[in-house]
Amino acid sequence: MIDLRDRRYCPALEEIGQYVGNPAFMQFCSQMKSTYKCGEKIKFSLCSWEMGWNIKFKKAGKTLCTVYPRELYFTVIVVVGRREREAVETILPECAPALRELYHRTREGSGQRWLAVDIEDGGSGYEDLLRLIQIRRSC
């Protein structure tokens, strides 16, 4: 088993997938790569939010999302900035209650909300997350 806090060893995406142990993780990564024609960037982060290996998906220099692996689930950070705000707030009533609550609970700073969405399966939260990422890409 890999140690996500060991910066001396950069794990491959498949190793991270084994660590997470949830098929939704590899499904999400594959979907990001095929939908947006982007590769993953596995980076070691020293940020205060969480130190360790994470996965960034970027397109045209813009970070679409950052994935933090966990055991049995993963957390995806999606930034909703000024450009995305109106589009996100338009679809929010159609989203799962958990995502609506997360959006309203997340403080805005410098015109942005950094949403940390926990994904345990491919249910409505997963689909809502994909919609947020699509908005981020199109704005």
PDB file of C-alpha atoms in Angstrom:
ATOM      1  CA  MET A   1       0.000   0.000   0.000  1.00  0.00           C
ATOM      2  CA  ILE A   2       1.306   3.449  -0.900  1.00  0.00           C
ATOM      3  CA  ASP A   3       1.866   6.256   1.573  1.00  0.00           C
ATOM      4  CA  LEU A   4       0.304   9.450   0.218  1.00  0.00           C
ATOM      5  CA  ARG A   5       2.470  11.549   2.529  1.00  0.00           C
ATOM      6  CA  ASP A   6       5.761  10.102   1.261  1.00  0.00           C
ATOM      7  CA  ARG A   7       6.991  12.751  -1.158  1.00  0.00           C
ATOM      8  CA  ARG A   8       9.965  10.573  -2.193  1.00  0.00           C
ATOM      9  CA  TYR A   9       7.704   8.218  -4.166  1.00  0.00           C
ATOM     10  CA  CYS A  10       5.320   9.534  -6.810  1.00  0.00           C
ATOM     11  CA  PRO A  11       2.577   6.929  -7.232  1.00  0.00           C
ATOM     12  CA  ALA A  12       1.013   6.139 -10.588  1.00  0.00           C
ATOM     13  CA  LEU A  13      -2.686   6.833 -11.075  1.00  0.00           C
ATOM     14  CA  GLU A  14      -3.441   3.100 -10.925  1.00  0.00           C
ATOM     15  CA  GLU A  15      -1.652   2.818  -7.557  1.00  0.00           C
ATOM     16  CA  ILE A  16      -3.708   5.704  -6.221  1.00  0.00           C
ATOM     17  CA  GLY A  17      -6.804   3.946  -7.547  1.00  0.00           C
ATOM     18  CA  GLN A  18      -5.852   0.807  -5.621  1.00  0.00           C
ATOM     19  CA  TYR A  19      -5.302   2.919  -2.491  1.00  0.00           C
ATOM     20  CA  VAL A  20      -8.751   4.517  -2.826  1.00  0.00           C
ATOM     21  CA  GLY A  21     -10.329   1.115  -3.419  1.00  0.00           C
ATOM     22  CA  ASN A  22     -13.460   2.565  -4.988  1.00  0.00           C
ATOM     23  CA  PRO A  23     -14.296   2.011  -8.669  1.00  0.00           C
ATOM     24  CA  ALA A  24     -15.812   5.507  -8.890  1.00  0.00           C
ATOM     25  CA  PHE A  25     -12.277   6.945  -8.594  1.00  0.00           C
ATOM     26  CA  MET A  26     -10.885   5.395 -11.775  1.00  0.00           C
ATOM     27  CA  GLN A  27     -14.216   5.994 -13.523  1.00  0.00           C
ATOM     28  CA  PHE A  28     -13.970   9.692 -12.643  1.00  0.00           C
ATOM     29  CA  CYS A  29     -10.343   9.959 -13.802  1.00  0.00           C
ATOM     30  CA  SER A  30     -11.131   8.183 -17.082  1.00  0.00           C
ATOM     31  CA  GLN A  31     -14.133  10.404 -17.643  1.00  0.00           C
ATOM     32  CA  MET A  32     -12.080  13.550 -17.048  1.00  0.00           C
ATOM     33  CA  LYS A  33      -9.409  12.425 -19.498  1.00  0.00           C
ATOM     34  CA  SER A  34     -11.827  11.363 -22.230  1.00  0.00           C
ATOM     35  CA  THR A  35     -14.275  14.272 -21.896  1.00  0.00           C
ATOM     36  CA  TYR A  36     -11.706  17.069 -21.701  1.00  0.00           C
ATOM     37  CA  LYS A  37      -8.811  15.414 -23.565  1.00  0.00           C
ATOM     38  CA  CYS A  38      -6.483  16.235 -20.694  1.00  0.00           C
ATOM     39  CA  GLY A  39      -4.010  14.226 -18.711  1.00  0.00           C
ATOM     40  CA  GLU A  40      -3.696  14.035 -14.984  1.00  0.00           C
ATOM     41  CA  LYS A  41      -0.891  15.754 -13.106  1.00  0.00           C
ATOM     42  CA  ILE A  42       0.044  13.922  -9.942  1.00  0.00           C
ATOM     43  CA  LYS A  43       1.588  16.443  -7.604  1.00  0.00           C
ATOM     44  CA  PHE A  44       2.788  16.496  -4.041  1.00  0.00           C
ATOM     45  CA  SER A  45       1.158  19.332  -2.176  1.00  0.00           C
ATOM     46  CA  LEU A  46       2.402  21.052   0.945  1.00  0.00           C
ATOM     47  CA  CYS A  47      -0.747  23.164   1.174  1.00  0.00           C
ATOM     48  CA  SER A  48      -2.463  23.734   4.465  1.00  0.00           C
ATOM     49  CA  TRP A  49      -5.676  22.111   3.222  1.00  0.00           C
ATOM     50  CA  GLU A  50      -4.017  18.718   2.999  1.00  0.00           C
ATOM     51  CA  MET A  51      -0.426  17.675   2.552  1.00  0.00           C
ATOM     52  CA  GLY A  52       0.214  14.727   0.254  1.00  0.00           C
ATOM     53  CA  TRP A  53      -0.239  13.461  -3.286  1.00  0.00           C
ATOM     54  CA  ASN A  54      -3.193  14.780  -5.265  1.00  0.00           C
ATOM     55  CA  ILE A  55      -4.289  14.743  -8.886  1.00  0.00           C
ATOM     56  CA  LYS A  56      -4.958  17.862 -10.939  1.00  0.00           C
ATOM     57  CA  PHE A  57      -6.896  17.913 -14.170  1.00  0.00           C
ATOM     58  CA  LYS A  58      -6.107  20.953 -16.317  1.00  0.00           C
ATOM     59  CA  LYS A  59      -7.259  22.108 -19.723  1.00  0.00           C
ATOM     60  CA  ALA A  60      -5.834  25.108 -21.564  1.00  0.00           C
ATOM     61  CA  GLY A  61      -3.885  26.168 -18.457  1.00  0.00           C
ATOM     62  CA  LYS A  62      -6.998  26.191 -16.247  1.00  0.00           C
ATOM     63  CA  THR A  63      -7.375  23.773 -13.364  1.00  0.00           C
ATOM     64  CA  LEU A  64     -10.723  22.047 -13.790  1.00  0.00           C
ATOM     65  CA  CYS A  65     -10.487  20.231 -10.463  1.00  0.00           C
ATOM     66  CA  THR A  66      -8.086  18.757  -7.917  1.00  0.00           C
ATOM     67  CA  VAL A  67      -8.660  15.260  -6.546  1.00  0.00           C
ATOM     68  CA  TYR A  68      -7.603  14.241  -3.032  1.00  0.00           C
ATOM     69  CA  PRO A  69      -7.562  10.459  -2.628  1.00  0.00           C
ATOM     70  CA  ARG A  70      -8.911   8.864   0.540  1.00  0.00           C
ATOM     71  CA  GLU A  71      -9.502   5.285   1.571  1.00  0.00           C
ATOM     72  CA  LEU A  72     -12.838   4.183   0.025  1.00  0.00           C
ATOM     73  CA  TYR A  73     -13.728   7.647  -1.336  1.00  0.00           C
ATOM     74  CA  PHE A  74     -12.142  10.767  -2.781  1.00  0.00           C
ATOM     75  CA  THR A  75     -12.620  14.508  -2.479  1.00  0.00           C
ATOM     76  CA  VAL A  76     -12.768  16.757  -5.524  1.00  0.00           C
ATOM     77  CA  ILE A  77     -12.089  20.477  -5.214  1.00  0.00           C
ATOM     78  CA  VAL A  78     -13.877  22.616  -7.787  1.00  0.00           C
ATOM     79  CA  VAL A  79     -13.472  26.375  -7.723  1.00  0.00           C
ATOM     80  CA  VAL A  80     -16.575  28.397  -8.513  1.00  0.00           C
ATOM     81  CA  GLY A  81     -15.330  31.851  -9.445  1.00  0.00           C
ATOM     82  CA  ARG A  82     -17.003  35.017 -10.636  1.00  0.00           C
ATOM     83  CA  ARG A  83     -17.305  33.687 -14.198  1.00  0.00           C
ATOM     84  CA  GLU A  84     -18.946  30.429 -13.133  1.00  0.00           C
ATOM     85  CA  ARG A  85     -21.143  31.764 -10.359  1.00  0.00           C
ATOM     86  CA  GLU A  86     -24.270  32.615 -12.367  1.00  0.00           C
ATOM     87  CA  ALA A  87     -24.278  29.329 -14.292  1.00  0.00           C
ATOM     88  CA  VAL A  88     -23.737  27.302 -11.111  1.00  0.00           C
ATOM     89  CA  GLU A  89     -26.477  29.135  -9.231  1.00  0.00           C
ATOM     90  CA  THR A  90     -28.824  28.503 -12.170  1.00  0.00           C
ATOM     91  CA  ILE A  91     -28.411  24.704 -11.944  1.00  0.00           C
ATOM     92  CA  LEU A  92     -28.120  24.559  -8.137  1.00  0.00           C
ATOM     93  CA  PRO A  93     -31.877  24.009  -7.535  1.00  0.00           C
ATOM     94  CA  GLU A  94     -31.636  20.845  -9.685  1.00  0.00           C
ATOM     95  CA  CYS A  95     -28.648  19.479  -7.730  1.00  0.00           C
ATOM     96  CA  ALA A  96     -28.696  17.072  -4.808  1.00  0.00           C
ATOM     97  CA  PRO A  97     -29.471  18.661  -1.418  1.00  0.00           C
ATOM     98  CA  ALA A  98     -25.964  17.842  -0.157  1.00  0.00           C
ATOM     99  CA  LEU A  99     -24.342  19.880  -2.936  1.00  0.00           C
ATOM    100  CA  ARG A 100     -26.729  22.794  -2.469  1.00  0.00           C
ATOM    101  CA  GLU A 101     -25.946  22.822   1.245  1.00  0.00           C
ATOM    102  CA  LEU A 102     -22.192  22.617   0.554  1.00  0.00           C
ATOM    103  CA  TYR A 103     -22.394  25.544  -1.872  1.00  0.00           C
ATOM    104  CA  HIS A 104     -24.274  27.762   0.580  1.00  0.00           C
ATOM    105  CA  ARG A 105     -22.091  26.709   3.514  1.00  0.00           C
ATOM    106  CA  THR A 106     -18.815  27.406   1.684  1.00  0.00           C
ATOM    107  CA  ARG A 107     -17.551  30.915   2.286  1.00  0.00           C
ATOM    108  CA  GLU A 108     -16.718  33.097  -0.647  1.00  0.00           C
ATOM    109  CA  GLY A 109     -13.258  34.648  -0.691  1.00  0.00           C
ATOM    110  CA  SER A 110     -11.842  36.866  -3.421  1.00  0.00           C
ATOM    111  CA  GLY A 111     -14.938  36.110  -5.492  1.00  0.00           C
ATOM    112  CA  GLN A 112     -14.431  32.335  -5.307  1.00  0.00           C
ATOM    113  CA  ARG A 113     -15.912  29.354  -3.514  1.00  0.00           C
ATOM    114  CA  TRP A 114     -13.675  26.311  -3.183  1.00  0.00           C
ATOM    115  CA  LEU A 115     -16.133  23.421  -3.054  1.00  0.00           C
ATOM    116  CA  ALA A 116     -14.808  20.177  -1.560  1.00  0.00           C
ATOM    117  CA  VAL A 117     -17.117  17.449  -2.864  1.00  0.00           C
ATOM    118  CA  ASP A 118     -16.755  13.966  -1.344  1.00  0.00           C
ATOM    119  CA  ILE A 119     -17.486  11.176  -3.827  1.00  0.00           C
ATOM    120  CA  GLU A 120     -18.314   7.702  -2.544  1.00  0.00           C
ATOM    121  CA  ASP A 121     -20.214   6.362  -5.568  1.00  0.00           C
ATOM    122  CA  GLY A 122     -21.513   7.255  -9.004  1.00  0.00           C
ATOM    123  CA  GLY A 123     -24.818   8.665  -7.748  1.00  0.00           C
ATOM    124  CA  SER A 124     -26.350  12.115  -7.972  1.00  0.00           C
ATOM    125  CA  GLY A 125     -23.429  13.815  -6.201  1.00  0.00           C
ATOM    126  CA  TYR A 126     -21.107  12.430  -8.850  1.00  0.00           C
ATOM    127  CA  GLU A 127     -23.321  13.686 -11.682  1.00  0.00           C
ATOM    128  CA  ASP A 128     -23.664  17.114 -10.034  1.00  0.00           C
ATOM    129  CA  LEU A 129     -19.885  17.319  -9.723  1.00  0.00           C
ATOM    130  CA  LEU A 130     -19.494  16.610 -13.444  1.00  0.00           C
ATOM    131  CA  ARG A 131     -21.922  19.436 -14.190  1.00  0.00           C
ATOM    132  CA  LEU A 132     -19.871  21.848 -12.052  1.00  0.00           C
ATOM    133  CA  ILE A 133     -16.702  20.855 -13.881  1.00  0.00           C
ATOM    134  CA  GLN A 134     -18.421  21.335 -17.248  1.00  0.00           C
ATOM    135  CA  ILE A 135     -19.427  24.848 -16.205  1.00  0.00           C
ATOM    136  CA  ARG A 136     -15.874  25.547 -15.040  1.00  0.00           C
ATOM    137  CA  ARG A 137     -14.524  24.406 -18.411  1.00  0.00           C
ATOM    138  CA  SER A 138     -16.995  26.412 -20.481  1.00  0.00           C
ATOM    139  CA  CYS A 139     -16.644  29.725 -18.612  1.00  0.00           C
TER     140      CYS A 139
END
